[in-house]
Coordinates of C-alpha atoms in Angstrom, one line a residue:
Chain A
X1 CA 42.8 -14.4 -173.5
X2 CA 40.1 -15.1 -171.0
X3 CA 41.1 -15.0 -167.4
X4 CA 39.3 -15.8 -164.2
X5 CA 39.9 -13.7 -161.1
X6 CA 42.1 -16.3 -159.5
X7 CA 44.1 -16.9 -162.6
X8 CA 44.9 -13.3 -162.8
X9 CA 46.7 -13.5 -159.5
X10 CA 48.9 -16.3 -160.6
X11 CA 49.6 -16.0 -164.2
X12 CA 49.3 -12.4 -165.2
X13 CA 51.7 -9.6 -164.6
X14 CA 50.6 -6.1 -164.0
X15 CA 51.2 -3.9 -167.1
X16 CA 49.9 -0.6 -166.0
X17 CA 47.2 1.2 -164.1
X18 CA 44.7 3.7 -165.3
X19 CA 43.1 6.2 -162.9
X20 CA 39.6 7.5 -163.4
X21 CA 39.6 10.9 -161.6
X22 CA 36.8 12.6 -159.7
X23 CA 34.3 14.9 -161.4
X24 CA 33.9 18.0 -159.3
X25 CA 31.5 19.9 -161.6
X26 CA 28.6 19.2 -159.3
X27 CA 30.3 20.2 -156.1
X28 CA 31.9 18.1 -153.5
X29 CA 29.6 15.1 -154.0
X30 CA 31.4 11.9 -155.0
X31 CA 31.2 11.5 -158.8
X32 CA 33.7 10.1 -161.2
X33 CA 34.4 11.2 -164.7
X34 CA 32.8 9.0 -167.4
X35 CA 35.5 9.9 -169.9
X36 CA 36.8 6.8 -171.5
X37 CA 40.6 6.3 -170.9
X38 CA 42.5 5.8 -174.1
X39 CA 44.6 2.9 -172.5
X40 CA 41.4 0.8 -172.3
X41 CA 40.6 1.3 -175.9
X42 CA 41.7 -2.2 -176.9
X43 CA 40.6 -4.0 -173.8
X44 CA 37.0 -3.2 -173.2
X45 CA 34.0 -1.8 -174.9
X46 CA 33.4 1.8 -174.2
X47 CA 29.8 1.3 -173.4
X48 CA 30.5 -1.3 -170.7
X49 CA 33.0 0.9 -169.0
X50 CA 30.7 3.9 -169.1
X51 CA 27.9 1.8 -167.7
X52 CA 30.0 0.8 -164.8
X53 CA 31.1 4.3 -163.9
X54 CA 27.5 5.6 -164.3
X55 CA 26.2 2.9 -162.0
X56 CA 28.9 3.7 -159.4
X57 CA 28.0 7.4 -159.6
X58 CA 24.4 6.5 -159.0
X59 CA 25.3 4.6 -155.9
X60 CA 27.4 7.4 -154.5
X61 CA 24.6 9.9 -155.2
X62 CA 22.2 7.7 -153.4
X63 CA 24.6 7.5 -150.4
X64 CA 25.0 11.2 -150.2
X65 CA 21.4 12.1 -150.9
X66 CA 20.1 14.8 -148.6
X67 CA 16.4 14.1 -148.1
X68 CA 13.8 12.9 -145.6
X69 CA 15.5 9.7 -144.5
X70 CA 18.9 11.3 -144.0
X71 CA 17.4 14.1 -142.0
X72 CA 15.6 11.6 -139.8
X73 CA 18.8 9.6 -139.3
X74 CA 20.7 12.8 -138.5
X75 CA 18.1 14.1 -136.0
X76 CA 17.8 10.8 -134.3
X77 CA 21.6 10.6 -134.0
X78 CA 21.7 14.1 -132.6
X79 CA 19.0 13.3 -130.0
X80 CA 21.0 10.4 -128.7
X81 CA 24.2 12.5 -128.6
X82 CA 25.5 10.4 -131.4
X83 CA 25.7 7.3 -129.3
X84 CA 23.4 5.5 -131.7
X85 CA 26.3 5.3 -134.2
X86 CA 27.9 2.8 -131.9
X87 CA 25.2 0.2 -132.6
X88 CA 23.6 1.3 -135.9
X89 CA 25.1 1.3 -139.4
X90 CA 24.7 4.6 -141.2
X91 CA 22.9 4.7 -144.6
X92 CA 26.2 5.6 -146.2
X93 CA 27.8 2.5 -144.9
X94 CA 25.0 0.4 -146.2
X95 CA 25.4 1.8 -149.7
X96 CA 29.2 1.3 -149.5
X97 CA 28.6 -2.4 -148.9
X98 CA 26.4 -2.5 -152.0
X99 CA 29.1 -0.7 -154.0
X100 CA 31.7 -3.2 -152.9
X101 CA 29.5 -6.1 -153.9
X102 CA 28.8 -4.5 -157.3
X103 CA 32.5 -3.9 -158.0
X104 CA 33.3 -7.5 -157.2
X105 CA 30.5 -8.6 -159.4
X106 CA 31.7 -6.5 -162.3
X107 CA 35.2 -7.7 -161.8
X108 CA 34.2 -11.3 -162.0
X109 CA 31.8 -11.0 -164.9
X110 CA 33.2 -8.3 -167.1
X111 CA 36.7 -7.1 -166.2
X112 CA 38.7 -10.1 -165.1
X113 CA 37.9 -12.0 -168.3
X114 CA 39.4 -9.1 -170.2
X115 CA 42.5 -8.9 -168.0
X116 CA 41.4 -5.9 -166.1
X117 CA 40.6 -5.3 -162.4
X118 CA 38.7 -2.5 -160.7
X119 CA 39.7 -1.3 -157.3
X120 CA 37.1 0.0 -154.9
X121 CA 37.5 3.8 -154.7
X122 CA 37.1 3.6 -151.0
X123 CA 40.5 2.1 -150.8
X124 CA 42.0 5.0 -152.6
X125 CA 40.4 7.7 -150.5
X126 CA 37.5 8.2 -152.9
X127 CA 39.8 10.0 -155.2
X128 CA 40.1 7.6 -158.2
X129 CA 38.8 4.4 -159.6
X130 CA 41.9 2.5 -160.2
X131 CA 41.8 0.0 -163.1
X132 CA 44.7 -2.4 -163.2
X133 CA 45.6 -3.7 -166.7
X134 CA 47.2 -7.1 -166.8
X135 CA 49.3 -8.7 -169.5
X136 CA 49.4 -12.5 -169.7
X137 CA 52.8 -13.6 -168.6
X138 CA 53.1 -16.3 -171.1
X139 CA 52.1 -14.1 -174.0
X140 CA 54.8 -11.5 -173.3
X141 CA 58.4 -12.7 -173.5
X142 CA 59.8 -10.4 -170.9
X143 CA 58.1 -8.8 -168.1
X144 CA 56.6 -5.4 -168.7
X145 CA 57.9 -2.6 -166.5
X146 CA 55.3 -0.7 -164.6
Chain B
X1 CA 73.0 -30.2 -152.2
X2 CA 69.7 -29.3 -153.6
X3 CA 67.5 -26.7 -152.0
X4 CA 63.8 -27.0 -152.4
X5 CA 62.9 -30.6 -151.9
X6 CA 65.3 -30.9 -149.0
X7 CA 67.8 -33.6 -148.7
X8 CA 68.6 -35.7 -145.7
X9 CA 71.7 -34.0 -144.3
X10 CA 70.2 -30.6 -144.4
X11 CA 67.2 -31.6 -142.5
X12 CA 69.3 -33.0 -139.6
X13 CA 71.4 -29.9 -139.2
X14 CA 70.7 -27.3 -136.6
X15 CA 71.1 -23.8 -138.0
X16 CA 71.9 -20.9 -135.8
X17 CA 70.4 -17.6 -136.6
X18 CA 72.4 -14.8 -138.0
X19 CA 72.6 -11.9 -135.7
X20 CA 71.3 -9.0 -137.7
X21 CA 72.2 -6.3 -135.3
X22 CA 75.1 -5.6 -133.0
X23 CA 73.4 -6.5 -129.8
X24 CA 73.2 -10.1 -131.2
X25 CA 69.7 -10.7 -129.9
X26 CA 68.2 -13.7 -131.7
X27 CA 65.7 -13.1 -134.5
X28 CA 62.4 -14.6 -134.3
X29 CA 62.0 -17.7 -136.4
X30 CA 60.3 -17.1 -139.8
X31 CA 57.5 -19.4 -138.8
X32 CA 56.7 -17.2 -135.8
X33 CA 57.4 -14.1 -137.9
X34 CA 54.9 -15.1 -140.5
X35 CA 52.3 -15.5 -137.9
X36 CA 53.4 -12.6 -135.8
X37 CA 50.8 -9.9 -135.2
X38 CA 50.5 -8.0 -138.4
X39 CA 50.6 -4.3 -138.1
X40 CA 47.5 -2.2 -138.2
X41 CA 47.5 0.8 -140.5
X42 CA 47.3 3.3 -137.7
X43 CA 50.8 2.2 -136.6
X44 CA 52.3 3.4 -139.8
X45 CA 50.1 6.3 -140.4
X46 CA 52.2 9.1 -141.9
X47 CA 50.4 12.1 -140.4
X48 CA 51.2 13.7 -137.0
X49 CA 48.4 12.1 -135.1
X50 CA 48.2 10.1 -131.9
X51 CA 46.1 7.0 -131.8
X52 CA 44.7 5.3 -128.8
X53 CA 42.7 2.1 -128.1
X54 CA 44.4 0.2 -130.9
X55 CA 43.4 2.8 -133.5
X56 CA 39.9 3.5 -132.4
X57 CA 40.7 6.9 -131.1
X58 CA 42.5 9.5 -133.2
X59 CA 43.7 12.9 -132.0
X60 CA 46.2 15.6 -132.9
X61 CA 49.7 15.5 -131.4
X62 CA 49.3 18.3 -129.0
X63 CA 46.6 17.3 -126.6
X64 CA 47.4 19.5 -123.5
X65 CA 44.7 22.0 -124.2
X66 CA 42.2 19.3 -124.6
X67 CA 42.8 18.1 -121.1
X68 CA 42.4 21.6 -119.9
X69 CA 39.0 21.8 -121.6
X70 CA 38.0 18.6 -120.0
X71 CA 39.2 19.7 -116.6
X72 CA 37.4 23.0 -116.8
X73 CA 34.1 21.5 -117.8
X74 CA 34.3 18.7 -115.3
X75 CA 35.3 20.9 -112.4
X76 CA 32.8 23.7 -113.2
X77 CA 30.0 21.2 -113.6
X78 CA 31.1 19.2 -110.6
X79 CA 31.1 22.2 -108.3
X80 CA 27.7 23.2 -109.6
X81 CA 26.2 19.8 -108.9
X82 CA 27.9 19.5 -105.6
X83 CA 27.2 22.9 -104.1
X84 CA 24.5 24.7 -105.9
X85 CA 22.1 21.9 -106.9
X86 CA 21.1 20.7 -103.5
X87 CA 20.0 24.1 -102.5
X88 CA 18.3 24.9 -105.8
X89 CA 16.5 21.6 -106.1
X90 CA 15.1 22.1 -102.7
X91 CA 14.2 25.7 -103.1
X92 CA 13.0 25.8 -106.7
X93 CA 12.7 22.5 -108.4
X94 CA 14.6 19.2 -108.8
X95 CA 14.3 19.6 -112.5
X96 CA 17.3 21.9 -112.4
X97 CA 19.9 19.2 -111.7
X98 CA 18.1 16.9 -114.1
X99 CA 18.4 19.4 -117.0
X100 CA 21.9 20.2 -115.9
X101 CA 22.8 16.6 -116.0
X102 CA 21.3 16.0 -119.4
X103 CA 23.2 19.1 -120.8
X104 CA 26.4 17.9 -119.2
X105 CA 26.2 14.4 -120.7
X106 CA 25.4 15.9 -124.1
X107 CA 28.4 18.2 -123.8
X108 CA 30.8 15.4 -122.8
X109 CA 29.4 13.1 -125.5
X110 CA 29.8 15.6 -128.3
X111 CA 33.2 16.7 -127.1
X112 CA 34.6 13.2 -127.0
X113 CA 33.1 12.5 -130.4
X114 CA 34.7 15.6 -131.9
X115 CA 38.1 14.9 -130.3
X116 CA 38.3 11.3 -131.0
X117 CA 36.9 10.9 -134.5
X118 CA 38.6 11.2 -137.8
X119 CA 37.8 14.7 -139.1
X120 CA 37.9 13.5 -142.7
X121 CA 41.6 12.9 -143.4
X122 CA 42.4 12.1 -147.0
X123 CA 44.9 9.2 -147.3
X124 CA 48.0 10.0 -149.2
X125 CA 48.3 8.9 -152.7
X126 CA 49.6 5.5 -153.6
X127 CA 52.9 5.5 -155.5
X128 CA 51.1 4.5 -158.7
X129 CA 48.6 7.3 -158.4
X130 CA 51.4 9.8 -157.6
X131 CA 53.4 8.7 -160.6
X132 CA 50.3 8.9 -162.9
X133 CA 49.6 12.5 -161.7
X134 CA 53.2 13.5 -162.1
X135 CA 53.2 12.2 -165.6
X136 CA 50.1 14.1 -166.4
X137 CA 51.4 17.3 -164.9
X138 CA 54.7 16.9 -166.9
X139 CA 52.7 16.5 -170.0
X140 CA 50.8 19.6 -169.3
X141 CA 53.7 21.7 -168.2
X142 CA 56.5 20.5 -170.4
X143 CA 59.6 19.3 -168.6
X144 CA 60.7 21.3 -165.6
X145 CA 64.2 21.6 -164.5
X146 CA 65.3 19.0 -162.0
X147 CA 65.9 19.9 -158.4
X148 CA 63.9 23.1 -158.6
X149 CA 60.5 23.0 -157.2
X150 CA 58.0 23.9 -159.9
X151 CA 55.4 26.6 -159.2
X152 CA 52.4 25.3 -157.3
X153 CA 50.3 23.1 -159.5
X154 CA 46.7 23.9 -159.8
X155 CA 43.8 22.5 -161.7
X156 CA 40.7 24.5 -162.4
X157 CA 37.2 23.1 -162.2
X158 CA 33.8 24.7 -162.6
X159 CA 31.4 24.1 -159.8
X160 CA 27.9 25.4 -160.2
X161 CA 29.2 28.0 -162.6
X162 CA 32.0 29.2 -160.3
X163 CA 35.6 28.6 -161.2
X164 CA 37.4 26.9 -158.3
X165 CA 41.2 26.2 -158.2
X166 CA 42.3 22.9 -156.9
X167 CA 45.7 23.0 -155.4
X168 CA 48.3 20.2 -155.6
X169 CA 49.5 19.0 -152.2
X170 CA 53.2 18.2 -152.2
X171 CA 53.0 16.3 -149.0
X172 CA 50.1 14.1 -149.8
X173 CA 50.8 14.1 -153.6
X174 CA 47.2 14.6 -154.5
X175 CA 45.1 17.4 -156.0
X176 CA 43.0 18.5 -153.0
X177 CA 39.3 18.2 -153.6
X178 CA 37.4 21.5 -153.3
X179 CA 37.2 22.8 -149.7
X180 CA 39.9 20.5 -148.5
X181 CA 43.0 21.9 -146.9
X182 CA 46.2 20.6 -145.5
X183 CA 46.6 21.0 -141.8
X184 CA 50.2 21.8 -140.9
X185 CA 49.8 20.8 -137.3
X186 CA 48.5 17.3 -138.1
X187 CA 50.3 17.1 -141.5
X188 CA 47.2 15.7 -143.2
X189 CA 44.8 16.9 -145.9
X190 CA 41.4 17.2 -144.4
X191 CA 38.2 17.3 -146.4
X192 CA 36.0 20.4 -145.9
X193 CA 38.7 21.7 -143.5
X194 CA 37.2 24.1 -141.1
X195 CA 40.1 24.8 -138.6
X196 CA 42.4 23.0 -136.2
X197 CA 41.0 23.4 -132.7
X198 CA 43.4 23.0 -129.9
X199 CA 40.6 23.0 -127.4
X200 CA 39.3 19.7 -128.7
X201 CA 42.7 18.5 -129.7
X202 CA 41.8 17.7 -133.3
X203 CA 41.1 19.2 -136.6
X204 CA 37.5 20.1 -137.4
X205 CA 36.6 18.9 -140.8
X206 CA 33.8 17.2 -142.8
X207 CA 33.2 14.3 -140.5
X208 CA 33.2 15.9 -137.2
X209 CA 32.0 19.4 -137.9
X210 CA 28.5 18.6 -136.7
X211 CA 29.8 17.2 -133.5
X212 CA 31.9 20.2 -133.0
X213 CA 28.9 22.5 -133.6
X214 CA 26.7 20.5 -131.2
X215 CA 29.5 20.7 -128.6
X216 CA 29.9 24.4 -128.7
X217 CA 26.1 24.9 -128.8
X218 CA 25.4 22.7 -125.9
X219 CA 28.4 24.0 -124.0
X220 CA 27.0 27.6 -124.4
X221 CA 23.7 26.4 -123.0
X222 CA 25.5 24.6 -120.2
X223 CA 27.6 27.6 -119.2
X224 CA 24.6 30.0 -119.4
X225 CA 22.6 27.5 -117.4
X226 CA 25.3 27.1 -114.7
X227 CA 26.0 30.8 -114.6
X228 CA 22.4 31.7 -114.3
X229 CA 21.7 29.3 -111.5
X230 CA 24.8 30.1 -109.5
X231 CA 23.8 33.7 -109.5
X232 CA 20.2 32.6 -108.6
X233 CA 21.7 30.6 -105.7
X234 CA 23.6 33.6 -104.3
X235 CA 20.6 35.9 -104.7
X236 CA 18.2 33.5 -103.0
X237 CA 20.6 33.1 -100.1
X238 CA 21.2 36.8 -99.8
X239 CA 17.5 37.4 -99.7
X240 CA 17.2 35.0 -96.9
X241 CA 20.0 36.1 -94.8
X242 CA 21.5 39.2 -96.3
X243 CA 24.2 39.3 -98.8
X244 CA 27.2 39.4 -96.5
X245 CA 25.7 36.8 -94.3
X246 CA 25.1 34.6 -97.2
X247 CA 28.8 34.7 -98.0
X248 CA 29.7 34.3 -94.3
X249 CA 27.4 31.3 -93.9
X250 CA 29.0 29.3 -96.4
X251 CA 32.7 30.2 -96.2
X252 CA 33.6 26.9 -97.7
X253 CA 31.3 27.5 -100.6
X254 CA 32.1 31.1 -101.2
X255 CA 35.3 30.7 -103.2
X256 CA 33.8 27.9 -105.2
X257 CA 30.7 29.8 -106.1
X258 CA 32.7 32.9 -106.9
X259 CA 35.2 30.9 -109.0
X260 CA 32.3 29.2 -110.8
X261 CA 30.8 32.6 -111.6
X262 CA 34.0 34.0 -112.9
X263 CA 34.8 31.0 -115.1
X264 CA 31.3 31.0 -116.4
X265 CA 31.2 34.7 -117.1
X266 CA 34.2 34.6 -119.3
X267 CA 33.2 31.3 -120.9
X268 CA 29.8 32.5 -121.7
X269 CA 31.0 35.4 -123.8
X270 CA 33.6 33.4 -125.7
X271 CA 31.6 30.2 -126.2
X272 CA 28.4 31.9 -127.0
X273 CA 30.2 34.1 -129.4
X274 CA 31.8 31.1 -131.1
X275 CA 28.4 29.4 -131.4
X276 CA 27.0 32.4 -133.0
X277 CA 29.8 32.6 -135.5
X278 CA 29.5 29.0 -136.4
X279 CA 25.8 29.3 -136.7
X280 CA 26.4 32.0 -139.3
X281 CA 28.9 29.8 -141.1
X282 CA 26.6 26.9 -141.3
X283 CA 23.7 28.9 -142.5
X284 CA 25.8 30.3 -145.4
X285 CA 27.6 26.9 -145.9
X286 CA 31.1 28.2 -145.5
X287 CA 34.1 26.9 -143.6
X288 CA 36.1 29.0 -141.1
X289 CA 38.9 28.7 -143.6
X290 CA 36.9 30.2 -146.4
X291 CA 35.5 32.9 -144.2
X292 CA 38.9 34.0 -143.1
X293 CA 40.2 34.1 -146.6
X294 CA 37.1 35.9 -147.8
X295 CA 36.7 33.4 -150.6
X296 CA 33.0 34.0 -151.2
X297 CA 30.9 37.1 -151.0
X298 CA 27.5 36.8 -149.5
X299 CA 25.7 39.1 -151.7
X300 CA 23.8 37.6 -154.6
X301 CA 24.6 38.5 -158.1
X302 CA 28.3 39.2 -157.2
X303 CA 30.9 37.3 -159.1
X304 CA 32.3 35.2 -156.4
X305 CA 29.2 33.7 -154.9
X306 CA 29.5 30.6 -152.8
X307 CA 28.9 27.6 -155.2
X308 CA 28.3 25.2 -152.3
X309 CA 25.4 27.0 -150.8
X310 CA 22.0 25.5 -151.3
X311 CA 20.4 28.9 -151.5
X312 CA 18.4 29.0 -148.3
X313 CA 19.4 28.9 -144.7
X314 CA 17.3 26.0 -143.7
X315 CA 18.7 23.7 -146.3
X316 CA 22.2 24.7 -145.5
X317 CA 21.7 24.0 -141.8
X318 CA 20.1 20.7 -142.4
X319 CA 22.8 19.6 -144.9
X320 CA 25.6 20.5 -142.4
X321 CA 24.0 19.0 -139.4
X322 CA 21.7 16.2 -140.6
X323 CA 23.3 15.2 -143.8
X324 CA 24.8 11.8 -144.3
X325 CA 28.0 11.0 -142.4
X326 CA 30.7 9.8 -144.8
X327 CA 32.9 7.0 -143.6
X328 CA 36.5 7.3 -142.5
X329 CA 38.8 7.0 -145.5
X330 CA 41.9 6.0 -143.6
X331 CA 40.8 2.6 -142.2
X332 CA 42.9 2.9 -139.1
X333 CA 42.3 -0.5 -137.7
X334 CA 42.8 -2.4 -140.9
X335 CA 45.8 -4.7 -141.2
X336 CA 48.6 -4.1 -143.5
X337 CA 48.6 -7.0 -145.9
X338 CA 51.9 -8.6 -146.7
X339 CA 50.8 -9.2 -150.3
X340 CA 52.8 -7.5 -153.0
X341 CA 51.2 -4.2 -154.1
X342 CA 51.1 -5.5 -157.7
X343 CA 48.9 -8.4 -157.3
X344 CA 45.2 -8.3 -158.0
X345 CA 42.3 -8.2 -155.6
X346 CA 40.7 -5.8 -153.2
X347 CA 43.5 -6.2 -150.8
X348 CA 45.6 -4.4 -153.4
X349 CA 44.6 -1.1 -152.1
X350 CA 45.3 -1.9 -148.5
X351 CA 48.7 -3.3 -149.4
X352 CA 49.7 -0.3 -151.4
X353 CA 48.6 2.0 -148.8
X354 CA 50.3 0.3 -146.0
X355 CA 53.5 -0.2 -147.9
X356 CA 53.5 3.5 -148.9
X357 CA 52.9 4.7 -145.4
X358 CA 55.6 2.5 -144.0
X359 CA 57.9 3.7 -146.6
X360 CA 57.4 7.3 -146.1
X361 CA 58.1 6.9 -142.4
X362 CA 61.5 5.6 -142.8
X363 CA 64.9 7.1 -143.4
X364 CA 66.9 6.4 -146.5
X365 CA 68.5 3.3 -145.3
X366 CA 65.3 1.8 -144.3
X367 CA 63.7 2.8 -147.6
X368 CA 66.4 0.8 -149.2
X369 CA 65.4 -2.2 -147.2
X370 CA 61.8 -1.6 -147.6
X371 CA 62.1 -1.4 -151.4
X372 CA 64.2 -4.6 -151.3
X373 CA 61.3 -6.2 -149.4
X374 CA 59.0 -5.1 -152.2
X375 CA 61.1 -6.9 -154.8
X376 CA 61.5 -10.0 -152.7
X377 CA 57.9 -10.2 -151.8
X378 CA 56.9 -9.7 -155.4
X379 CA 59.0 -12.7 -156.2
X380 CA 58.1 -14.6 -153.2
X381 CA 54.4 -14.1 -153.0
X382 CA 53.5 -16.8 -155.5
X383 CA 55.2 -19.1 -153.1
X384 CA 53.6 -17.6 -150.0
X385 CA 50.2 -17.7 -151.4
X386 CA 50.3 -21.3 -152.4
X387 CA 51.0 -24.2 -150.1
X388 CA 54.6 -24.5 -148.8
X389 CA 55.0 -27.6 -150.8
X390 CA 56.0 -25.5 -153.8
X391 CA 59.7 -26.1 -154.2
X392 CA 62.2 -23.5 -155.0
X393 CA 62.8 -24.8 -158.4
X394 CA 59.8 -22.8 -159.4
X395 CA 61.5 -19.7 -158.0
X396 CA 62.8 -17.7 -160.9
X397 CA 66.4 -16.6 -160.6
X398 CA 66.8 -13.0 -160.0
X399 CA 69.0 -12.8 -163.0
X400 CA 66.1 -13.7 -165.3
X401 CA 63.6 -11.1 -166.1
X402 CA 60.6 -13.2 -165.8
X403 CA 59.8 -12.1 -162.3
X404 CA 56.6 -10.1 -162.1
X405 CA 56.9 -6.7 -163.6
X406 CA 57.9 -4.4 -160.8
X407 CA 60.4 -6.8 -159.6
X408 CA 62.2 -6.8 -162.9
X409 CA 61.8 -3.1 -163.1
X410 CA 63.6 -2.9 -159.8
X411 CA 66.4 -5.0 -161.0
X412 CA 66.8 -2.7 -163.9
X413 CA 67.5 0.0 -161.5
X414 CA 64.4 2.0 -161.3
X415 CA 63.6 3.2 -157.8
X416 CA 60.6 1.9 -156.1
X417 CA 58.1 3.4 -155.8
X418 CA 58.5 5.2 -159.1
X419 CA 59.3 8.8 -159.0
X420 CA 57.7 9.6 -155.8
X421 CA 60.7 8.4 -153.8
X422 CA 63.8 8.7 -155.9
X423 CA 66.2 6.9 -153.7
X424 CA 69.6 6.1 -154.9
X425 CA 70.3 3.9 -152.0
X426 CA 67.6 1.6 -153.1
X427 CA 69.3 1.0 -156.4
X428 CA 72.6 0.4 -154.8
X429 CA 71.0 -1.9 -152.3
X430 CA 69.6 -4.0 -155.0
X431 CA 72.6 -4.0 -157.1
X432 CA 74.4 -5.2 -154.1
X433 CA 72.1 -8.1 -153.6
X434 CA 72.1 -9.3 -157.2
X435 CA 75.8 -9.6 -157.6
X436 CA 75.8 -11.4 -154.3
X437 CA 73.9 -14.2 -155.8
X438 CA 75.8 -14.3 -159.0
X439 CA 79.2 -14.2 -157.4
X440 CA 78.6 -17.1 -155.2
X441 CA 76.7 -19.3 -157.5
X442 CA 77.9 -22.5 -156.0
X443 CA 77.1 -21.8 -152.5
X444 CA 74.0 -23.2 -151.0
X445 CA 71.4 -21.1 -149.4
X446 CA 68.4 -22.6 -147.7
X447 CA 64.9 -21.4 -148.3
X448 CA 63.2 -20.2 -145.2
X449 CA 60.7 -23.0 -145.8
X450 CA 63.3 -25.5 -144.9
X451 CA 65.4 -23.7 -142.4
X452 CA 63.8 -21.9 -139.5
X453 CA 66.2 -19.1 -139.9
X454 CA 68.5 -17.5 -142.4
X455 CA 71.4 -19.8 -142.8
X456 CA 74.0 -19.8 -140.1
X457 CA 75.5 -22.6 -142.0
X458 CA 77.2 -20.5 -144.6
X459 CA 79.9 -22.5 -146.1
X460 CA 83.2 -21.7 -144.5
X461 CA 84.8 -20.9 -147.8
X462 CA 82.6 -17.9 -148.3
X463 CA 83.6 -15.2 -145.9
X464 CA 82.9 -12.7 -148.7
X465 CA 79.4 -14.0 -148.9
X466 CA 79.0 -13.6 -145.2
X467 CA 80.4 -10.2 -145.2
X468 CA 78.3 -9.2 -148.2
X469 CA 75.3 -10.5 -146.4
X470 CA 76.4 -8.6 -143.3
X471 CA 77.0 -5.5 -145.5
X472 CA 73.4 -5.7 -146.7
X473 CA 72.2 -6.4 -143.2
X474 CA 74.2 -3.6 -141.7
X475 CA 72.2 -1.2 -143.8
X476 CA 69.1 -2.2 -141.9
X477 CA 67.7 -0.7 -138.8
X478 CA 66.7 -2.8 -135.9
X479 CA 63.2 -3.6 -136.9
X480 CA 61.5 -6.7 -138.3
X481 CA 61.3 -5.5 -141.9
X482 CA 64.9 -6.2 -142.6
X483 CA 64.5 -9.7 -141.2
X484 CA 61.9 -10.3 -143.9
X485 CA 64.2 -8.9 -146.6
X486 CA 67.0 -11.1 -145.4
X487 CA 64.8 -14.1 -145.7
X488 CA 63.7 -13.0 -149.0
X489 CA 67.3 -12.6 -150.1
X490 CA 68.0 -16.1 -149.1
X491 CA 65.0 -17.3 -151.1
X492 CA 66.1 -15.4 -154.2
X493 CA 69.6 -16.6 -154.0
X494 CA 68.7 -20.2 -153.7
X495 CA 69.4 -22.1 -156.8

């Protein structure tokens, strides 16, 4: 069945949630495992899912990149006794906005039509990418327990 | 009488509100309740933190020593500016108070930043996450005997070739990321946990370590500065008039100058020492926690080298002080959404989080009511989200299992949230509610959309109903949550 994002809210019931955990092999930087969860086997193509996670990983790497511009931002902030943070948005926050937009975009185009929904990791403490799997209410006779 | 569409007689009646607690103070009407100020997340935050300015400022619970720090800095600097600076700016240069002033503002700015900001607290796991983790752990370990706390769960990861053990935090129900630690004073897991500093009244972690370091560094400069110039002041005066005369000339100033010197003398050693220690930590990219435990050896080629170090001192320093500042993960000023946790959308996370936190704060009886609220909101939200014109005919009977998944799961007797809060009272509370509806099938209950309050007009022939309702209600504590659940109850039981 093909759903739109709004339809999901009304007509579908939540079947289960899948959690994509963090990948710490590179240290404490924010990266997620690209391992394909078996529960999604029947719902989405492997390649699409991996593409999403890889793009997200790329965004987070960009946010946490230590380089010239981040040093400049850090030094400037220090020089102003960090008061500059009251008016300026940090680079990390800018990238987070991009990520949020990307996730919404992916949800609308790819995941919602397949009855899935991504939750922004920021709302889960950057620990997991939560993927909610929905069953269509009319297709299942009784509700599915969580 | 039919509920939903609303028939004539019902519209004309006045309904008195049920008193839901013994003091019989009237409940707010549902209309007002729906529009009442929604709670912000900091109000239901599960850790032991204090919040000020509507969630903008976050500190540890014990803040007495922080005020002492403030007083010491303010008094010492104040005395310096008041008594020593006029003489020194005259005699030597006015740059002295200027530099002193800049240092002082820098110290205060960094101190307040360190004390008031989020050190990098990790939010606790949502119930679904916790359940998923438990399931995975059980699969890995085999079943463990109930009631007995299993041995600490660990996960091993390889970081830059070094094996690091991730511990499971029983309080927060997460596997702690590397370098995170649980602060027992604040009852939070903090990322890159350094230490809990009573002097700044907060934990020092990933997000405020650079402010902390800048604070102690600038404070050491300030104390050395003040100490040096106070001594200079006394020396210059004594050169002019002789030492004893200098002290005699300014009897009012003498105790202050002396006090200043004494305070500064002791501060200098401790603060400068601390700055030196943290400079070492930064250059080797370790936390105080790791250093105390002796986790990593400094020598190259040894087995337990530090996997987080970038290899050279300069990069380590830059990364710690000038690296990107990650955002706060706990969203203190966000609102708790009244949506069900199960429904889709980005608000899902906020809902779950808020609901989880509010649950963990409550006692058993309140958990019962809270989980009831989950059920009812799960059923009721399709109504809430759409226009109020939806009639209650669309409302599924609680007996049917076509309510959204978790709702039905609850009626089947599973505790909510699953496994992380096994709460028998929640089951009994629900089973109380469902029979209530089935027993008194014929009685009319109004939906909150029609009546401004839960029905005071219970049919006189149903004292049992009333007492049953009261029984349910008597489980509740005197807060607004049970009012919601009562209203939800009313909704569910309307035919």
